[in-house]
PDB file of C-alpha atoms (C1' of nucleotides) and ligand atoms in Angstrom:
ATOM      1  CA  MET H   9      30.231 -24.667  22.749  1.00 85.00           C
ATOM      2  CA  GLU H  10      32.690 -23.765  25.051  1.00 89.00           C
ATOM      3  CA  PHE H  11      33.401 -27.978  25.742  1.00 96.00           C
ATOM      4  CA  LEU H  12      34.305 -27.603  21.881  1.00 98.00           C
ATOM      5  CA  TYR H  13      36.308 -24.649  22.461  1.00 98.00           C
ATOM      6  CA  SER H  14      38.212 -26.307  24.889  1.00 97.00           C
ATOM      7  CA  ILE H  15      38.826 -29.556  23.615  1.00 98.00           C
ATOM      8  CA  GLN H  16      40.544 -27.088  20.652  1.00 98.00           C
ATOM      9  CA  SER H  17      42.825 -25.534  22.610  1.00 98.00           C
ATOM     10  CA  LEU H  18      44.313 -28.671  23.704  1.00 98.00           C
ATOM     11  CA  VAL H  19      44.713 -29.451  20.304  1.00 98.00           C
ATOM     12  CA  ALA H  20      46.507 -26.094  19.572  1.00 98.00           C
ATOM     13  CA  ARG H  21      48.425 -27.055  22.168  1.00 98.00           C
ATOM     14  CA  ASN H  22      49.834 -30.488  21.261  1.00 98.00           C
ATOM     15  CA  VAL H  23      50.746 -29.364  17.741  1.00 98.00           C
ATOM     16  CA  VAL H  24      53.812 -30.069  16.822  1.00 98.00           C
ATOM     17  CA  GLU H  25      55.807 -28.573  13.931  1.00 98.00           C
ATOM     18  CA  SER H  26      58.685 -30.653  12.972  1.00 98.00           C
ATOM     19  CA  LYS H  27      60.130 -31.100   9.697  1.00 98.00           C
ATOM     20  CA  LEU H  28      58.923 -33.702   7.512  1.00 98.00           C
ATOM     21  CA  GLY H  29      61.065 -37.097   7.201  1.00 98.00           C
ATOM     22  CA  GLU H  30      61.134 -38.943   3.843  1.00 98.00           C
ATOM     23  CA  VAL H  31      57.658 -39.236   2.148  1.00 98.00           C
ATOM     24  CA  ASN H  32      56.847 -42.259   0.366  1.00 98.00           C
ATOM     25  CA  SER H  33      53.473 -42.933   1.311  1.00 98.00           C
ATOM     26  CA  ILE H  34      50.410 -40.103   0.736  1.00 98.00           C
ATOM     27  CA  CYS H  35      46.943 -39.909   2.064  1.00 98.00           C
ATOM     28  CA  GLY H  36      44.145 -37.943   1.518  1.00 98.00           C
ATOM     29  CA  ALA H  37      40.688 -37.999   3.109  1.00 98.00           C
ATOM     30  CA  ASP H  38      37.519 -36.226   2.049  1.00 98.00           C
ATOM     31  CA  VAL H  39      33.611 -36.352   3.188  1.00 98.00           C
ATOM     32  CA  SER H  40      30.181 -35.573   1.311  1.00 97.00           C
ATOM     33  CA  TYR H  41      26.960 -35.467   2.331  1.00 97.00           C
ATOM     34  CA  TRP H  42      22.811 -37.179   1.354  1.00 95.00           C
ATOM     35  CA  ARG H  43      20.363 -36.548   3.502  1.00 94.00           C
ATOM     36  CA  GLY H  44      22.431 -36.199   6.886  1.00 93.00           C
ATOM     37  CA  GLU H  45      24.618 -39.601   6.237  1.00 96.00           C
ATOM     38  CA  ALA H  46      28.272 -38.753   5.780  1.00 98.00           C
ATOM     39  CA  PHE H  47      30.182 -40.936   2.780  1.00 98.00           C
ATOM     40  CA  GLY H  48      34.034 -40.466   4.292  1.00 98.00           C
ATOM     41  CA  VAL H  49      36.573 -41.691   1.610  1.00 98.00           C
ATOM     42  CA  ALA H  50      40.492 -41.706   2.623  1.00 98.00           C
ATOM     43  CA  VAL H  51      42.973 -42.491  -0.550  1.00 98.00           C
ATOM     44  CA  LYS H  52      46.890 -43.692  -0.057  1.00 98.00           C
ATOM     45  CA  GLU H  53      49.453 -43.559  -2.781  1.00 98.00           C
ATOM     46  CA  GLU H  54      52.932 -45.338  -2.222  1.00 98.00           C
ATOM     47  CA  GLY H  55      54.519 -45.382  -5.927  1.00 96.00           C
ATOM     48  CA  GLU H  56      52.073 -47.049  -8.318  1.00 95.00           C
ATOM     49  CA  ARG H  57      50.120 -48.385  -5.565  1.00 98.00           C
ATOM     50  CA  ARG H  58      46.481 -46.737  -4.537  1.00 98.00           C
ATOM     51  CA  GLU H  59      44.259 -48.083  -1.773  1.00 98.00           C
ATOM     52  CA  ILE H  60      40.838 -46.557  -0.903  1.00 98.00           C
ATOM     53  CA  ASN H  61      39.017 -46.926   2.343  1.00 97.00           C
ATOM     54  CA  ARG H  62      35.283 -46.026   2.363  1.00 98.00           C
ATOM     55  CA  VAL H  63      32.901 -45.476   5.373  1.00 98.00           C
ATOM     56  CA  LYS H  64      29.297 -44.024   5.227  1.00 97.00           C
ATOM     57  CA  ALA H  65      28.055 -42.562   8.695  1.00 97.00           C
ATOM     58  CA  LYS H  66      25.265 -40.268  10.155  1.00 97.00           C
ATOM     59  CA  VAL H  67      25.733 -36.803  11.078  1.00 97.00           C
ATOM     60  CA  GLU H  68      23.835 -35.224  13.425  1.00 95.00           C
ATOM     61  CA  PHE H  69      25.748 -32.177  14.673  1.00 97.00           C
ATOM     62  CA  PRO H  70      25.231 -29.047  12.183  1.00 96.00           C
ATOM     63  CA  TYR H  71      28.066 -27.426  10.248  1.00 96.00           C
ATOM     64  CA  VAL H  72      29.567 -24.264  12.253  1.00 97.00           C
ATOM     65  CA  PRO H  73      32.321 -22.496  10.945  1.00 97.00           C
ATOM     66  CA  GLY H  74      35.117 -23.084  13.176  1.00 98.00           C
ATOM     67  CA  LEU H  75      34.144 -26.554  14.519  1.00 98.00           C
ATOM     68  CA  LEU H  76      33.727 -28.496  11.278  1.00 98.00           C
ATOM     69  CA  PHE H  77      36.009 -31.022  12.857  1.00 98.00           C
ATOM     70  CA  VAL H  78      32.791 -32.226  15.076  1.00 98.00           C
ATOM     71  CA  ARG H  79      31.395 -33.397  12.057  1.00 98.00           C
ATOM     72  CA  GLU H  80      34.388 -34.558   9.722  1.00 98.00           C
ATOM     73  CA  ALA H  81      37.164 -35.612  12.608  1.00 98.00           C
ATOM     74  CA  PRO H  82      35.129 -38.844  13.292  1.00 98.00           C
ATOM     75  CA  VAL H  83      34.439 -39.788   9.971  1.00 98.00           C
ATOM     76  CA  VAL H  84      38.180 -39.272   8.772  1.00 98.00           C
ATOM     77  CA  ILE H  85      39.829 -40.589  11.956  1.00 98.00           C
ATOM     78  CA  HIS H  86      37.971 -43.424  11.384  1.00 98.00           C
ATOM     79  CA  LEU H  87      39.165 -43.969   7.777  1.00 98.00           C
ATOM     80  CA  LEU H  88      42.627 -43.077   8.577  1.00 98.00           C
ATOM     81  CA  LYS H  89      43.593 -44.790  11.823  1.00 98.00           C
ATOM     82  CA  ASP H  90      44.335 -48.500  10.480  1.00 96.00           C
ATOM     83  CA  VAL H  91      45.932 -46.885   7.238  1.00 96.00           C
ATOM     84  CA  GLY H  92      49.984 -45.833   7.545  1.00 95.00           C
ATOM     85  CA  CYS H  93      51.275 -42.631   5.544  1.00 96.00           C
ATOM     86  CA  ASP H  94      54.375 -40.570   5.689  1.00 98.00           C
ATOM     87  CA  LEU H  95      52.177 -37.298   4.950  1.00 98.00           C
ATOM     88  CA  THR H  96      48.273 -36.890   4.957  1.00 98.00           C
ATOM     89  CA  PHE H  97      46.492 -34.172   2.891  1.00 98.00           C
ATOM     90  CA  ILE H  98      42.877 -33.275   4.570  1.00 98.00           C
ATOM     91  CA  ASP H  99      40.008 -30.898   2.848  1.00 98.00           C
ATOM     92  CA  GLY H 100      39.917 -28.395   5.370  1.00 98.00           C
ATOM     93  CA  HIS H 101      42.243 -25.507   7.465  1.00 98.00           C
ATOM     94  CA  GLY H 102      45.127 -26.572   9.469  1.00 98.00           C
ATOM     95  CA  LEU H 103      46.812 -24.041  11.982  1.00 98.00           C
ATOM     96  CA  ALA H 104      44.690 -21.655   9.731  1.00 98.00           C
ATOM     97  CA  HIS H 105      41.958 -21.180  12.014  1.00 98.00           C
ATOM     98  CA  PRO H 106      40.413 -18.974  14.764  1.00 98.00           C
ATOM     99  CA  ARG H 107      41.809 -21.290  17.577  1.00 98.00           C
ATOM    100  CA  PHE H 108      44.459 -23.198  15.603  1.00 98.00           C
ATOM    101  CA  ALA H 109      42.746 -26.167  15.774  1.00 98.00           C
ATOM    102  CA  GLY H 110      41.558 -26.582  11.790  1.00 98.00           C
ATOM    103  CA  LEU H 111      40.405 -30.025  10.748  1.00 98.00           C
ATOM    104  CA  ALA H 112      43.566 -31.319   9.899  1.00 99.00           C
ATOM    105  CA  THR H 113      45.724 -30.687  13.133  1.00 98.00           C
ATOM    106  CA  VAL H 114      42.708 -31.929  14.975  1.00 98.00           C
ATOM    107  CA  VAL H 115      43.166 -35.374  12.957  1.00 98.00           C
ATOM    108  CA  GLY H 116      46.685 -34.654  12.990  1.00 98.00           C
ATOM    109  CA  VAL H 117      47.566 -34.125  16.685  1.00 98.00           C
ATOM    110  CA  LEU H 118      44.494 -37.326  17.480  1.00 98.00           C
ATOM    111  CA  LEU H 119      46.402 -39.580  15.312  1.00 98.00           C
ATOM    112  CA  GLY H 120      49.890 -38.325  15.670  1.00 98.00           C
ATOM    113  CA  ARG H 121      51.261 -38.339  12.350  1.00 98.00           C
ATOM    114  CA  PRO H 122      52.301 -35.627  10.036  1.00 98.00           C
ATOM    115  CA  THR H 123      49.158 -33.534   7.937  1.00 98.00           C
ATOM    116  CA  ILE H 124      48.969 -30.379   5.715  1.00 98.00           C
ATOM    117  CA  GLY H 125      45.333 -28.844   5.314  1.00 98.00           C
ATOM    118  CA  VAL H 126      44.348 -28.086   2.304  1.00 98.00           C
ATOM    119  CA  ALA H 127      41.386 -25.701   1.724  1.00 97.00           C
ATOM    120  CA  LYS H 128      39.166 -24.019  -1.265  1.00 96.00           C
ATOM    121  CA  SER H 129      38.400 -20.385   0.721  1.00 96.00           C
ATOM    122  CA  ARG H 130      39.510 -18.831   3.602  1.00 96.00           C
ATOM    123  CA  LEU H 131      38.056 -19.089   7.519  1.00 97.00           C
ATOM    124  CA  VAL H 132      40.326 -16.187   8.944  1.00 98.00           C
ATOM    125  CA  GLY H 133      44.072 -15.182   8.823  1.00 97.00           C
ATOM    126  CA  GLU H 134      45.550 -12.354   6.394  1.00 97.00           C
ATOM    127  CA  LEU H 135      47.073 -12.858   3.099  1.00 96.00           C
ATOM    128  CA  VAL H 136      50.457 -11.582   3.098  1.00 97.00           C
ATOM    129  CA  GLU H 137      52.981 -11.450  -0.296  1.00 95.00           C
ATOM    130  CA  GLU H 138      56.506 -11.748  -0.460  1.00 96.00           C
ATOM    131  CA  GLY H 139      58.080 -11.943  -3.863  1.00 93.00           C
ATOM    132  CA  GLU H 140      56.531 -14.992  -5.294  1.00 92.00           C
ATOM    133  CA  THR H 141      54.813 -16.148  -2.145  1.00 96.00           C
ATOM    134  CA  THR H 142      51.705 -15.510  -0.510  1.00 97.00           C
ATOM    135  CA  PHE H 143      51.367 -16.284   3.151  1.00 98.00           C
ATOM    136  CA  LEU H 144      48.773 -16.803   5.344  1.00 98.00           C
ATOM    137  CA  GLU H 145      49.123 -15.289   8.598  1.00 98.00           C
ATOM    138  CA  VAL H 146      46.511 -15.394  11.874  1.00 98.00           C
ATOM    139  CA  LYS H 147      46.922 -13.228  14.391  1.00 98.00           C
ATOM    140  CA  GLY H 148      50.336 -12.187  13.460  1.00 97.00           C
ATOM    141  CA  ARG H 149      51.284 -15.870  13.033  1.00 98.00           C
ATOM    142  CA  ARG H 150      52.602 -17.278   9.429  1.00 98.00           C
ATOM    143  CA  VAL H 151      50.733 -20.810   9.453  1.00 98.00           C
ATOM    144  CA  GLY H 152      50.696 -21.517   5.693  1.00 98.00           C
ATOM    145  CA  VAL H 153      50.360 -20.112   1.897  1.00 98.00           C
ATOM    146  CA  LYS H 154      47.798 -19.456  -0.371  1.00 96.00           C
ATOM    147  CA  ARG H 155      48.822 -21.451  -3.866  1.00 96.00           C
ATOM    148  CA  GLY H 156      46.423 -20.297  -6.788  1.00 93.00           C
ATOM    149  CA  ARG H 157      43.115 -21.096  -5.726  1.00 94.00           C
ATOM    150  CA  TYR H 158      44.044 -23.077  -2.469  1.00 96.00           C
ATOM    151  CA  TYR H 159      44.955 -22.590   1.176  1.00 97.00           C
ATOM    152  CA  TYR H 160      47.280 -24.814   2.509  1.00 98.00           C
ATOM    153  CA  SER H 161      48.306 -24.826   6.133  1.00 98.00           C
ATOM    154  CA  ILE H 162      50.400 -26.696   8.826  1.00 98.00           C
ATOM    155  CA  GLY H 163      47.951 -29.020  10.369  1.00 98.00           C
ATOM    156  CA  ASN H 164      50.675 -31.425  12.485  1.00 99.00           C
ATOM    157  CA  MET H 165      54.209 -32.535  12.602  1.00 98.00           C
ATOM    158  CA  VAL H 166      55.371 -30.543   9.362  1.00 98.00           C
ATOM    159  CA  THR H 167      56.705 -27.267   8.675  1.00 98.00           C
ATOM    160  CA  LEU H 168      55.891 -24.389   7.068  1.00 98.00           C
ATOM    161  CA  GLU H 169      58.676 -24.949   4.551  1.00 98.00           C
ATOM    162  CA  ASP H 170      57.444 -28.129   4.034  1.00 98.00           C
ATOM    163  CA  VAL H 171      54.011 -26.888   3.561  1.00 98.00           C
ATOM    164  CA  ILE H 172      54.879 -24.775   0.856  1.00 98.00           C
ATOM    165  CA  LYS H 173      57.290 -27.589  -1.042  1.00 98.00           C
ATOM    166  CA  PHE H 174      53.892 -29.527  -1.253  1.00 98.00           C
ATOM    167  CA  SER H 175      51.639 -26.475  -2.315  1.00 98.00           C
ATOM    168  CA  PHE H 176      52.394 -26.377  -6.160  1.00 97.00           C
ATOM    169  CA  THR H 177      50.682 -29.535  -6.877  1.00 96.00           C
ATOM    170  CA  TYR H 178      47.338 -29.798  -5.595  1.00 96.00           C
ATOM    171  CA  PRO H 179      47.033 -33.477  -3.761  1.00 97.00           C
ATOM    172  CA  SER H 180      45.969 -35.795  -6.337  1.00 97.00           C
ATOM    173  CA  VAL H 181      44.619 -38.117  -3.020  1.00 98.00           C
ATOM    174  CA  LEU H 182      42.518 -35.123  -2.534  1.00 97.00           C
ATOM    175  CA  ALA H 183      41.046 -35.115  -5.933  1.00 96.00           C
ATOM    176  CA  ILE H 184      40.604 -38.503  -6.012  1.00 96.00           C
ATOM    177  CA  ALA H 185      39.143 -39.033  -2.561  1.00 97.00           C
ATOM    178  CA  ASP H 186      36.535 -35.901  -3.884  1.00 96.00           C
ATOM    179  CA  GLN H 187      35.737 -37.591  -6.626  1.00 95.00           C
ATOM    180  CA  GLU H 188      35.425 -41.314  -4.865  1.00 96.00           C
ATOM    181  CA  THR H 189      33.183 -39.471  -2.094  1.00 97.00           C
ATOM    182  CA  LYS H 190      30.389 -38.565  -4.340  1.00 95.00           C
ATOM    183  CA  ARG H 191      30.311 -41.872  -6.515  1.00 95.00           C
ATOM    184  CA  PHE H 192      30.234 -43.919  -2.969  1.00 96.00           C
ATOM    185  CA  ARG H 193      27.015 -40.814  -2.040  1.00 95.00           C
ATOM    186  CA  ARG H 194      25.425 -42.308  -5.733  1.00 93.00           C
ATOM    187  CA  GLU H 195      25.030 -45.552  -4.165  1.00 92.00           C
ATOM    188  CA  GLY H 196      23.645 -44.262  -1.165  1.00 87.00           C
ATOM    189  CA  GLN H 197      20.999 -42.385  -3.204  1.00 83.00           C
ATOM    190  CA  GLN H 198      19.507 -45.113  -5.388  1.00 83.00           C
ATOM    191  CA  GLU H 199      18.964 -46.967  -2.074  1.00 81.00           C
ATOM    192  CA  LEU H 200      16.492 -45.052  -1.126  1.00 70.00           C
ATOM    193  CA  PRO H 201      15.525 -42.633  -4.244  1.00 65.00           C
ATOM    194  CA  LYS H 202      12.543 -40.853  -3.051  1.00 55.00           C
ATOM    195  CA  GLY H 203       9.666 -42.123  -1.218  1.00 57.00           C
ATOM    196  CA  GLU H 204      11.142 -45.832  -0.510  1.00 57.00           C
ATOM    197  CA  GLU H 205      10.609 -47.385   2.683  1.00 45.00           C
ATOM    198  CA  SER H 206      13.301 -45.823   5.152  1.00 44.00           C
ATOM    199  CA  GLY H 207      12.776 -48.794   8.268  1.00 32.00           C
TER     200      GLY H 207
ATOM    201  C1'  DG D  23      25.444  -4.960  17.296  1.00 93.43           C
ATOM    202  C1'  DC D  24      27.622  -5.650  12.671  1.00 93.43           C
ATOM    203  C1'  DG D  25      29.946  -8.469   9.240  1.00 93.43           C
ATOM    204  C1'  DA D  26      32.397 -12.914   8.355  1.00 93.43           C
ATOM    205  C1'  DC D  27      32.415 -17.252   8.037  1.00 93.43           C
ATOM    206  C1'  DA D  28      36.530 -24.725   6.358  1.00 93.43           C
ATOM    207  C1'  DG D  29      32.738 -28.506   4.253  1.00 93.43           C
TER     208       DG D  29
ATOM    209  C1'  DA B  18      28.486 -29.460   1.395  1.00 93.43           C
ATOM    210  C1'  DT B  19      23.854 -29.574  -1.265  1.00 93.43           C
ATOM    211  C1'  DC B  20      20.156 -27.300  -4.187  1.00 93.43           C
ATOM    212  C1'  DT B  21      21.627 -27.381 -10.588  1.00 93.43           C
ATOM    213  C1'  DT B  22      22.596 -25.981 -17.438  1.00 93.43           C
ATOM    214  C1'  DG B  23      24.025 -23.754 -19.841  1.00 93.43           C
ATOM    215  C1'  DT B  24      27.392 -20.203 -20.118  1.00 93.43           C
ATOM    216  C1'  DC B  25      31.153 -16.742 -20.167  1.00 93.43           C
ATOM    217  C1'  DG B  26      36.428 -17.064 -20.712  1.00 93.43           C
ATOM    218  C1'  DC B  27      41.257 -18.965 -20.594  1.00 93.43           C
TER     219       DC B  27
HETATM  220 MG1   MG C 311      35.353 -31.220   1.934  1.00 93.43          MG
END
DNA sequence: GCGACAG
DNA sequence: ATCTTGTCGC
Protein backbone atom coordinates (compact mmCIF):
# COMPACT_ATOMS: atom_id res chain seq x y z
CA MET A 1 0.00 0.00 0.00
CA GLU A 2 2.93 2.30 0.74
CA PHE A 3 4.15 1.67 -2.80
CA LEU A 4 0.85 2.91 -4.24
CA TYR A 5 1.04 5.99 -2.01
CA SER A 6 4.49 6.82 -3.38
CA ILE A 7 3.11 6.61 -6.90
CA GLN A 8 0.37 9.05 -5.98
CA SER A 9 2.87 11.42 -4.40
CA LEU A 10 4.93 11.36 -7.58
CA VAL A 11 1.84 12.05 -9.68
CA ALA A 12 0.81 14.90 -7.37
CA ARG A 13 4.24 16.50 -7.74
CA ASN A 14 3.82 16.51 -11.51
CA VAL A 15 0.44 18.20 -11.68
CA VAL A 16 0.39 21.36 -13.78
CA GLU A 17 -2.18 24.04 -13.07
CA SER A 18 -2.12 25.91 -16.37
CA LYS A 19 -4.85 27.85 -18.10
CA LEU A 20 -6.94 25.82 -20.52
CA GLY A 21 -6.67 26.81 -24.19
CA GLU A 22 -9.41 26.71 -26.82
CA VAL A 23 -11.67 23.71 -26.28
CA ASN A 24 -13.09 22.17 -29.44
CA SER A 25 -13.09 18.53 -28.47
CA ILE A 26 -14.23 17.06 -25.14
CA CYS A 27 -13.80 13.52 -23.86
CA GLY A 28 -15.22 11.65 -20.91
CA ALA A 29 -14.67 8.19 -19.43
CA ASP A 30 -16.48 5.89 -17.02
CA VAL A 31 -16.40 2.26 -15.89
CA SER A 32 -19.05 -0.20 -14.66
CA TYR A 33 -18.55 -3.70 -13.26
CA TRP A 34 -19.96 -7.21 -13.26
CA ARG A 35 -18.43 -10.23 -11.66
CA GLY A 36 -14.86 -8.96 -11.56
CA GLU A 37 -15.06 -7.61 -15.07
CA ALA A 38 -14.71 -3.92 -15.85
CA PHE A 39 -16.61 -2.39 -18.74
CA GLY A 40 -14.97 0.86 -19.72
CA VAL A 41 -16.24 3.48 -22.11
CA ALA A 42 -14.67 6.67 -23.47
CA VAL A 43 -16.72 9.28 -25.31
CA LYS A 44 -15.39 12.05 -27.51
CA GLU A 45 -17.50 14.95 -28.72
CA GLU A 46 -16.35 17.52 -31.26
CA GLY A 47 -19.04 19.69 -32.74
CA GLU A 48 -21.79 17.30 -33.85
CA ARG A 49 -19.45 14.36 -34.04
CA ARG A 50 -19.50 11.72 -31.30
CA GLU A 51 -17.01 8.89 -31.01
CA ILE A 52 -17.30 6.00 -28.56
CA ASN A 53 -14.59 3.58 -27.49
CA ARG A 54 -15.11 0.50 -25.32
CA VAL A 55 -12.93 -2.07 -23.57
CA LYS A 56 -13.58 -4.99 -21.23
CA ALA A 57 -10.95 -6.00 -18.69
CA LYS A 58 -10.57 -8.16 -15.60
CA VAL A 59 -10.06 -6.23 -12.39
CA GLU A 60 -8.42 -7.94 -9.44
CA PHE A 61 -7.67 -5.12 -7.01
CA PRO A 62 -10.52 -4.32 -4.62
CA TYR A 63 -12.03 -0.88 -4.24
CA VAL A 64 -10.25 1.04 -1.51
CA PRO A 65 -11.20 4.68 -0.82
CA GLY A 66 -8.27 6.78 -2.02
CA LEU A 67 -6.93 4.07 -4.33
CA LEU A 68 -9.62 4.03 -7.02
CA PHE A 69 -6.96 4.67 -9.65
CA VAL A 70 -5.59 1.16 -9.24
CA ARG A 71 -8.87 -0.25 -10.55
CA GLU A 72 -9.84 2.36 -13.12
CA ALA A 73 -6.75 4.19 -14.36
CA PRO A 74 -5.47 1.26 -16.48
CA VAL A 75 -8.84 0.92 -18.21
CA VAL A 76 -9.42 4.64 -18.70
CA ILE A 77 -5.90 5.34 -19.91
CA HIS A 78 -6.10 2.51 -22.41
CA LEU A 79 -9.30 3.99 -23.79
CA LEU A 80 -8.00 7.54 -24.03
CA LYS A 81 -4.36 7.19 -25.03
CA ASP A 82 -5.13 7.15 -28.75
CA VAL A 83 -7.97 9.66 -28.58
CA GLY A 84 -6.84 13.26 -28.42
CA CYS A 85 -9.05 15.79 -26.65
CA ASP A 86 -8.67 19.42 -25.61
CA LEU A 87 -10.34 18.56 -22.29
CA THR A 88 -11.23 15.27 -20.62
CA PHE A 89 -13.74 14.72 -17.81
CA ILE A 90 -13.24 11.78 -15.48
CA ASP A 91 -15.85 10.19 -13.21
CA GLY A 92 -14.07 10.66 -9.88
CA HIS A 93 -12.07 13.29 -7.99
CA GLY A 94 -8.92 15.00 -9.16
CA LEU A 95 -6.98 17.00 -6.53
CA ALA A 96 -9.84 16.52 -4.05
CA HIS A 97 -7.95 13.57 -2.68
CA PRO A 98 -5.97 12.78 0.54
CA ARG A 99 -2.69 12.91 -1.41
CA PHE A 100 -3.89 15.26 -4.17
CA ALA A 101 -3.87 12.42 -6.67
CA GLY A 102 -7.39 11.21 -7.42
CA LEU A 103 -8.24 9.25 -10.56
CA ALA A 104 -8.72 12.36 -12.69
CA THR A 105 -5.29 13.64 -11.70
CA VAL A 106 -3.53 10.33 -12.25
CA VAL A 107 -5.06 9.99 -15.72
CA GLY A 108 -4.31 13.61 -16.59
CA VAL A 109 -0.68 13.47 -15.51
CA LEU A 110 0.09 10.09 -17.07
CA LEU A 111 -1.49 11.12 -20.38
CA GLY A 112 -0.13 14.67 -20.13
CA ARG A 113 -3.43 16.31 -20.94
CA PRO A 114 -6.07 18.57 -19.35
CA THR A 115 -8.52 16.77 -17.06
CA ILE A 116 -11.27 17.72 -14.62
CA GLY A 117 -12.62 15.33 -12.03
CA VAL A 118 -16.38 15.09 -11.50
CA ALA A 119 -17.59 13.10 -8.50
CA LYS A 120 -21.02 12.32 -7.09
CA SER A 121 -19.91 12.44 -3.47
CA ARG A 122 -17.14 13.78 -1.28
CA LEU A 123 -14.00 11.84 -0.47
CA VAL A 124 -12.15 14.45 1.55
CA GLY A 125 -12.09 18.20 2.09
CA GLU A 126 -14.25 20.95 3.51
CA LEU A 127 -16.84 23.07 1.77
CA VAL A 128 -16.33 26.83 1.89
CA GLU A 129 -19.08 29.12 0.67
CA GLU A 130 -18.25 32.46 -0.88
CA GLY A 131 -21.17 34.20 -2.44
CA GLU A 132 -22.63 32.04 -5.21
CA THR A 133 -19.78 29.56 -5.14
CA THR A 134 -19.13 26.62 -2.83
CA PHE A 135 -15.46 25.74 -2.93
CA LEU A 136 -13.87 22.47 -1.92
CA GLU A 137 -10.68 22.76 0.12
CA VAL A 138 -8.30 19.99 1.07
CA LYS A 139 -5.77 20.72 3.81
CA GLY A 140 -6.31 24.43 3.24
CA ARG A 141 -5.82 24.18 -0.52
CA ARG A 142 -8.69 25.24 -2.79
CA VAL A 143 -8.98 22.41 -5.32
CA GLY A 144 -12.50 22.58 -6.71
CA VAL A 145 -16.14 23.47 -6.35
CA LYS A 146 -19.43 21.77 -5.50
CA ARG A 147 -22.20 22.63 -7.92
CA GLY A 148 -25.60 21.06 -7.37
CA ARG A 149 -24.98 17.46 -6.37
CA TYR A 150 -21.59 17.18 -8.06
CA TYR A 151 -18.02 17.90 -7.01
CA TYR A 152 -15.68 19.27 -9.67
CA SER A 153 -11.95 19.43 -9.05
CA ILE A 154 -8.74 20.13 -10.90
CA GLY A 155 -7.34 17.05 -12.58
CA ASN A 156 -4.35 18.34 -14.53
CA MET A 157 -3.42 21.22 -16.82
CA VAL A 158 -6.43 23.34 -15.89
CA THR A 159 -6.95 26.14 -13.35
CA LEU A 160 -9.58 26.44 -10.64
CA GLU A 161 -11.19 29.12 -12.85
CA ASP A 162 -11.42 26.61 -15.71
CA VAL A 163 -13.05 24.12 -13.37
CA ILE A 164 -15.59 26.72 -12.30
CA LYS A 165 -16.42 27.53 -15.94
CA PHE A 166 -17.23 23.91 -16.71
CA SER A 167 -19.11 23.23 -13.48
CA PHE A 168 -22.44 24.76 -14.42
CA THR A 169 -23.63 21.88 -16.57
CA TYR A 170 -22.99 18.22 -15.96
CA PRO A 171 -20.70 17.05 -18.82
CA SER A 172 -22.74 15.27 -21.52
CA VAL A 173 -19.74 13.05 -22.25
CA LEU A 174 -19.99 11.61 -18.73
CA ALA A 175 -23.74 11.11 -18.99
CA ILE A 176 -23.24 9.25 -22.27
CA ALA A 177 -20.26 7.29 -20.95
CA ASP A 178 -22.22 6.15 -17.89
CA GLN A 179 -25.13 5.14 -20.08
CA GLU A 180 -22.94 3.30 -22.59
CA THR A 181 -20.93 1.55 -19.91
CA LYS A 182 -24.14 -0.10 -18.67
CA ARG A 183 -25.29 -1.02 -22.17
CA PHE A 184 -21.89 -2.58 -22.75
CA ARG A 185 -22.24 -4.53 -19.50
CA ARG A 186 -25.59 -6.03 -20.55
CA GLU A 187 -23.89 -7.49 -23.60
CA GLY A 188 -21.28 -9.10 -21.37
CA GLN A 189 -23.96 -10.43 -19.05
CA GLN A 190 -26.06 -12.25 -21.64
CA GLU A 191 -22.94 -14.09 -22.70
CA LEU A 192 -22.83 -15.84 -19.32
CA PRO A 193 -26.26 -15.53 -17.62
CA LYS A 194 -26.20 -18.14 -14.82
CA GLY A 195 -24.44 -21.46 -14.69
CA GLU A 196 -23.15 -21.66 -18.21
CA GLU A 197 -19.67 -22.86 -18.97
CA SER A 198 -17.04 -20.24 -18.24
CA GLY A 199 -14.11 -22.10 -19.73
C1' DG B 1 -8.95 3.46 19.03
C1' DC B 2 -12.99 5.69 16.37
C1' DG B 3 -15.23 7.64 12.40
C1' DA B 4 -14.95 8.76 7.31
C1' DC B 5 -14.56 6.70 3.12
C1' DA B 6 -14.54 8.70 -5.10
C1' DG B 7 -16.25 4.19 -7.79
C1' DA C 1 -19.81 0.08 -7.98
C1' DT C 2 -23.80 -3.52 -7.36
C1' DC C 3 -28.07 -5.82 -5.33
C1' DT C 4 -33.51 -3.79 -6.71
C1' DT C 5 -40.00 -1.80 -7.02
C1' DG C 6 -42.39 1.13 -5.76
C1' DT C 7 -42.89 5.42 -4.02
C1' DC C 8 -42.57 10.40 -2.26
C1' DG C 9 -41.49 14.97 -4.00
C1' DC C 10 -40.16 19.01 -7.06
MG1 LIG D 1 -18.13 5.58 -12.54
